[in-house]
mmCIF file of C-alpha atoms in Angstrom:
data_model
loop_
_atom_site.group_PDB
_atom_site.id
_atom_site.type_symbol
_atom_site.label_atom_id
_atom_site.label_comp_id
_atom_site.label_asym_id
_atom_site.label_seq_id
_atom_site.Cartn_x
_atom_site.Cartn_y
_atom_site.Cartn_z
ATOM 1 C CA GLY A 1 -1.261 1.825 -17.463
ATOM 2 C CA ARG A 2 -1.189 4.540 -14.868
ATOM 3 C CA VAL A 3 -0.108 3.323 -11.418
ATOM 4 C CA LEU A 4 -0.498 5.000 -8.023
ATOM 5 C CA GLU A 5 1.855 3.878 -5.268
ATOM 6 C CA LEU A 6 0.846 4.870 -1.741
ATOM 7 C CA GLY A 7 3.691 5.270 0.716
ATOM 8 C CA VAL A 8 6.342 5.469 -1.999
ATOM 9 C CA GLY A 9 8.917 6.547 0.604
ATOM 10 C CA THR A 10 12.416 6.884 -0.847
ATOM 11 C CA GLY A 11 11.323 5.309 -4.115
ATOM 12 C CA ASN A 12 13.021 1.938 -3.694
ATOM 13 C CA SER A 13 10.353 0.269 -5.816
ATOM 14 C CA LEU A 14 10.321 2.830 -8.642
ATOM 15 C CA PRO A 15 13.105 1.241 -10.738
ATOM 16 C CA LEU A 16 11.283 -2.106 -10.559
ATOM 17 C CA TYR A 17 8.210 -0.971 -12.490
ATOM 18 C CA ASP A 18 8.035 -1.800 -16.178
ATOM 19 C CA ARG A 19 8.855 1.366 -18.122
ATOM 20 C CA LYS A 20 5.617 1.051 -20.110
ATOM 21 C CA HIS A 21 3.685 2.148 -17.001
ATOM 22 C CA ARG A 22 3.361 5.731 -15.740
ATOM 23 C CA ILE A 23 3.961 5.877 -11.995
ATOM 24 C CA VAL A 24 2.668 8.416 -9.504
ATOM 25 C CA GLY A 25 3.871 8.091 -5.920
ATOM 26 C CA ILE A 26 2.573 9.711 -2.764
ATOM 27 C CA ASP A 27 3.942 9.900 0.755
ATOM 28 C CA LEU A 28 3.432 12.048 3.839
ATOM 29 C CA SER A 29 7.144 12.550 4.377
ATOM 30 C CA ARG A 30 8.708 15.471 2.539
ATOM 31 C CA GLU A 31 12.175 14.132 3.383
ATOM 32 C CA MET A 32 11.436 10.688 1.931
ATOM 33 C CA LEU A 33 10.007 12.249 -1.223
ATOM 34 C CA ALA A 34 13.159 14.344 -1.639
ATOM 35 C CA ARG A 35 15.179 11.114 -1.640
ATOM 36 C CA ALA A 36 12.737 9.547 -4.111
ATOM 37 C CA ARG A 37 13.062 12.541 -6.436
ATOM 38 C CA LYS A 38 16.842 12.256 -6.258
ATOM 39 C CA ARG A 39 16.567 8.563 -7.169
ATOM 40 C CA VAL A 40 14.297 9.390 -10.123
ATOM 41 C CA ALA A 41 16.797 11.961 -11.426
ATOM 42 C CA GLU A 42 19.920 9.847 -10.849
ATOM 43 C CA GLU A 43 18.440 6.687 -12.358
ATOM 44 C CA LYS A 44 16.642 8.573 -15.159
ATOM 45 C CA LEU A 45 13.284 7.023 -14.275
ATOM 46 C CA ASP A 46 11.294 8.786 -16.975
ATOM 47 C CA HIS A 47 8.268 6.554 -16.351
ATOM 48 C CA VAL A 48 7.705 8.315 -12.998
ATOM 49 C CA GLU A 49 5.049 10.907 -13.729
ATOM 50 C CA GLY A 50 5.067 12.537 -10.304
ATOM 51 C CA LEU A 51 5.836 12.300 -6.603
ATOM 52 C CA HIS A 52 3.496 14.149 -4.270
ATOM 53 C CA GLU A 53 3.276 14.916 -0.569
ATOM 54 C CA MET A 54 -0.228 13.720 0.190
ATOM 55 C CA ASP A 55 -2.403 12.006 2.784
ATOM 56 C CA ALA A 56 -3.548 8.554 1.597
ATOM 57 C CA GLY A 57 -6.880 9.141 3.303
ATOM 58 C CA ASN A 58 -7.538 12.307 1.295
ATOM 59 C CA LEU A 59 -6.183 11.818 -2.213
ATOM 60 C CA ALA A 60 -6.169 14.893 -4.447
ATOM 61 C CA PHE A 61 -6.886 12.930 -7.631
ATOM 62 C CA PRO A 62 -10.161 12.770 -9.571
ATOM 63 C CA PRO A 63 -12.176 9.540 -9.536
ATOM 64 C CA ALA A 64 -10.946 6.749 -11.840
ATOM 65 C CA SER A 65 -7.531 8.412 -12.388
ATOM 66 C CA PHE A 66 -5.515 5.199 -12.195
ATOM 67 C CA ASP A 67 -5.507 1.706 -13.647
ATOM 68 C CA ILE A 68 -3.937 0.275 -10.521
ATOM 69 C CA ALA A 69 -3.133 1.409 -6.981
ATOM 70 C CA ILE A 70 -0.497 -0.286 -4.875
ATOM 71 C CA ALA A 71 -0.082 0.036 -1.113
ATOM 72 C CA MET A 72 2.843 -1.936 0.280
ATOM 73 C CA PHE A 73 3.147 -2.037 4.059
ATOM 74 C CA VAL A 74 0.786 0.946 4.410
ATOM 75 C CA ILE A 75 -2.664 -0.166 5.504
ATOM 76 C CA THR A 76 -1.676 -1.013 9.108
ATOM 77 C CA VAL A 77 0.174 2.268 9.680
ATOM 78 C CA VAL A 78 -2.480 4.774 8.604
ATOM 79 C CA PRO A 79 -4.870 6.251 11.205
ATOM 80 C CA ASP A 80 -8.014 5.379 9.202
ATOM 81 C CA PRO A 81 -7.533 2.252 7.039
ATOM 82 C CA ASP A 82 -11.181 2.218 5.974
ATOM 83 C CA ARG A 83 -10.873 5.749 4.601
ATOM 84 C CA VAL A 84 -7.668 4.852 2.741
ATOM 85 C CA LEU A 85 -9.344 1.805 1.152
ATOM 86 C CA ALA A 86 -12.298 3.952 0.114
ATOM 87 C CA GLU A 87 -9.920 6.471 -1.464
ATOM 88 C CA LEU A 88 -8.077 3.704 -3.313
ATOM 89 C CA ALA A 89 -11.351 2.422 -4.717
ATOM 90 C CA ARG A 90 -12.380 5.953 -5.687
ATOM 91 C CA VAL A 91 -9.235 6.777 -7.672
ATOM 92 C CA VAL A 92 -8.975 3.414 -9.467
ATOM 93 C CA ARG A 93 -11.124 2.981 -12.576
ATOM 94 C CA PRO A 94 -13.803 0.281 -12.573
ATOM 95 C CA GLY A 95 -12.126 -2.944 -13.665
ATOM 96 C CA GLY A 96 -8.770 -1.656 -12.405
ATOM 97 C CA ARG A 97 -6.736 -3.255 -9.626
ATOM 98 C CA VAL A 98 -5.929 -2.446 -6.014
ATOM 99 C CA VAL A 99 -2.919 -4.334 -4.664
ATOM 100 C CA LEU A 100 -2.083 -4.537 -0.974
ATOM 101 C CA VAL A 101 0.976 -6.142 0.567
ATOM 102 C CA ASN A 102 0.884 -6.167 4.325
ATOM 103 C CA HIS A 103 1.182 -8.051 7.558
ATOM 104 C CA PHE A 104 -2.175 -9.315 8.791
ATOM 105 C CA ALA A 105 -2.813 -10.981 12.144
ATOM 106 C CA VAL A 106 -3.359 -14.704 12.538
ATOM 107 C CA ASP A 107 -5.942 -16.233 14.878
ATOM 108 C CA ARG A 108 -3.885 -18.810 16.745
ATOM 109 C CA GLY A 109 -0.480 -20.221 17.431
ATOM 110 C CA PRO A 110 2.760 -18.668 18.645
ATOM 111 C CA ARG A 111 2.619 -15.872 16.078
ATOM 112 C CA ALA A 112 -0.881 -14.858 17.267
ATOM 113 C CA ALA A 113 0.376 -14.650 20.853
ATOM 114 C CA ILE A 114 3.303 -12.478 19.783
ATOM 115 C CA GLU A 115 1.024 -10.207 17.737
ATOM 116 C CA ARG A 116 -1.372 -9.757 20.650
ATOM 117 C CA TRP A 117 1.533 -8.919 22.948
ATOM 118 C CA LEU A 118 3.023 -6.451 20.440
ATOM 119 C CA ALA A 119 -0.380 -4.798 19.929
ATOM 120 C CA ARG A 120 0.005 -3.141 23.332
ATOM 121 C CA TYR A 121 2.869 -1.164 21.821
ATOM 122 C CA SER A 122 1.184 -0.201 18.521
ATOM 123 C CA ALA A 123 1.559 3.526 19.130
ATOM 124 C CA LYS A 124 5.298 3.175 19.708
ATOM 125 C CA LEU A 125 5.772 0.675 16.879
ATOM 126 C CA GLY A 126 3.874 2.828 14.407
ATOM 127 C CA TRP A 127 1.849 -0.122 13.077
ATOM 128 C CA HIS A 128 -0.819 -2.564 14.233
ATOM 129 C CA PRO A 129 0.486 -6.140 14.484
ATOM 130 C CA ASP A 130 -3.028 -7.360 15.354
ATOM 131 C CA PHE A 131 -4.682 -5.907 12.216
ATOM 132 C CA PRO A 132 -7.309 -8.387 10.957
ATOM 133 C CA ILE A 133 -7.366 -9.217 7.251
ATOM 134 C CA GLU A 134 -11.173 -9.208 7.365
ATOM 135 C CA ARG A 135 -11.027 -5.442 7.712
ATOM 136 C CA VAL A 136 -9.808 -5.111 4.119
ATOM 137 C CA LEU A 137 -11.738 -8.047 2.675
ATOM 138 C CA GLY A 138 -15.158 -6.548 3.417
ATOM 139 C CA GLN A 139 -15.069 -3.625 0.980
ATOM 140 C CA SER A 140 -18.178 -3.560 -1.242
ATOM 141 C CA ASP A 141 -16.442 -1.889 -4.201
ATOM 142 C CA LEU A 142 -13.386 -4.180 -4.176
ATOM 143 C CA LYS A 143 -13.665 -7.819 -5.291
ATOM 144 C CA LEU A 144 -10.860 -10.117 -4.118
ATOM 145 C CA LEU A 145 -9.100 -11.784 -7.058
ATOM 146 C CA ASP A 146 -5.990 -13.226 -5.423
ATOM 147 C CA ARG A 147 -4.666 -13.849 -1.925
ATOM 148 C CA ARG A 148 -1.255 -15.392 -1.311
ATOM 149 C CA SER A 149 1.757 -15.300 0.912
ATOM 150 C CA ALA A 150 4.334 -12.739 -0.177
ATOM 151 C CA LYS A 151 7.009 -15.286 0.884
ATOM 152 C CA MET A 152 8.876 -12.821 3.076
ATOM 153 C CA LEU A 153 9.179 -14.849 6.266
ATOM 154 C CA GLU A 154 5.583 -15.960 5.564
ATOM 155 C CA ILE A 155 4.259 -13.005 7.566
ATOM 156 C CA PHE A 156 3.180 -10.799 4.669
ATOM 157 C CA THR A 157 0.175 -11.301 2.422
ATOM 158 C CA LEU A 158 -0.412 -10.106 -1.123
ATOM 159 C CA LEU A 159 -4.024 -9.201 -1.923
ATOM 160 C CA VAL A 160 -5.210 -8.262 -5.399
ATOM 161 C CA PHE A 161 -8.645 -6.692 -5.792
ATOM 162 C CA GLU A 162 -10.665 -5.659 -8.807
ATOM 163 C CA ARG A 163 -12.438 -2.310 -8.559
ATOM 164 C CA VAL A 164 -16.128 -3.065 -9.249
#
């Protein structure tokens, strides 16, 4: 199907997609996109349909343009996560998938203490270590299908939603 990747950056993930899919990537960084375009050309990634400089909170795609949208390590770095989630739901067709991979805060233990301490430096870090998973689970147009550890140091979570 047609896949949208938010925060495609330098395109590290682009060669990993099955060639039967058509991939569209967006990022805010013109410099990162230039590197992604170079990767696409050098590796002859003909399944990449386009790479666009775009704000994830204001996607320039019509409703239901994609079968799946993927946002890896994005939701805690954008200024308005709720707006980004709404845009993801808008551009994915009903029955399609929204996939998030991200760090979400825990409630207790040593990791929770570290996250709370780091939260004071969110502006400098460029992400929110105290971001609650409940903030993404409460979307009325996204039904949670799967939630699991992404196995990277056990601090990242993979969430798969169906667009209802």
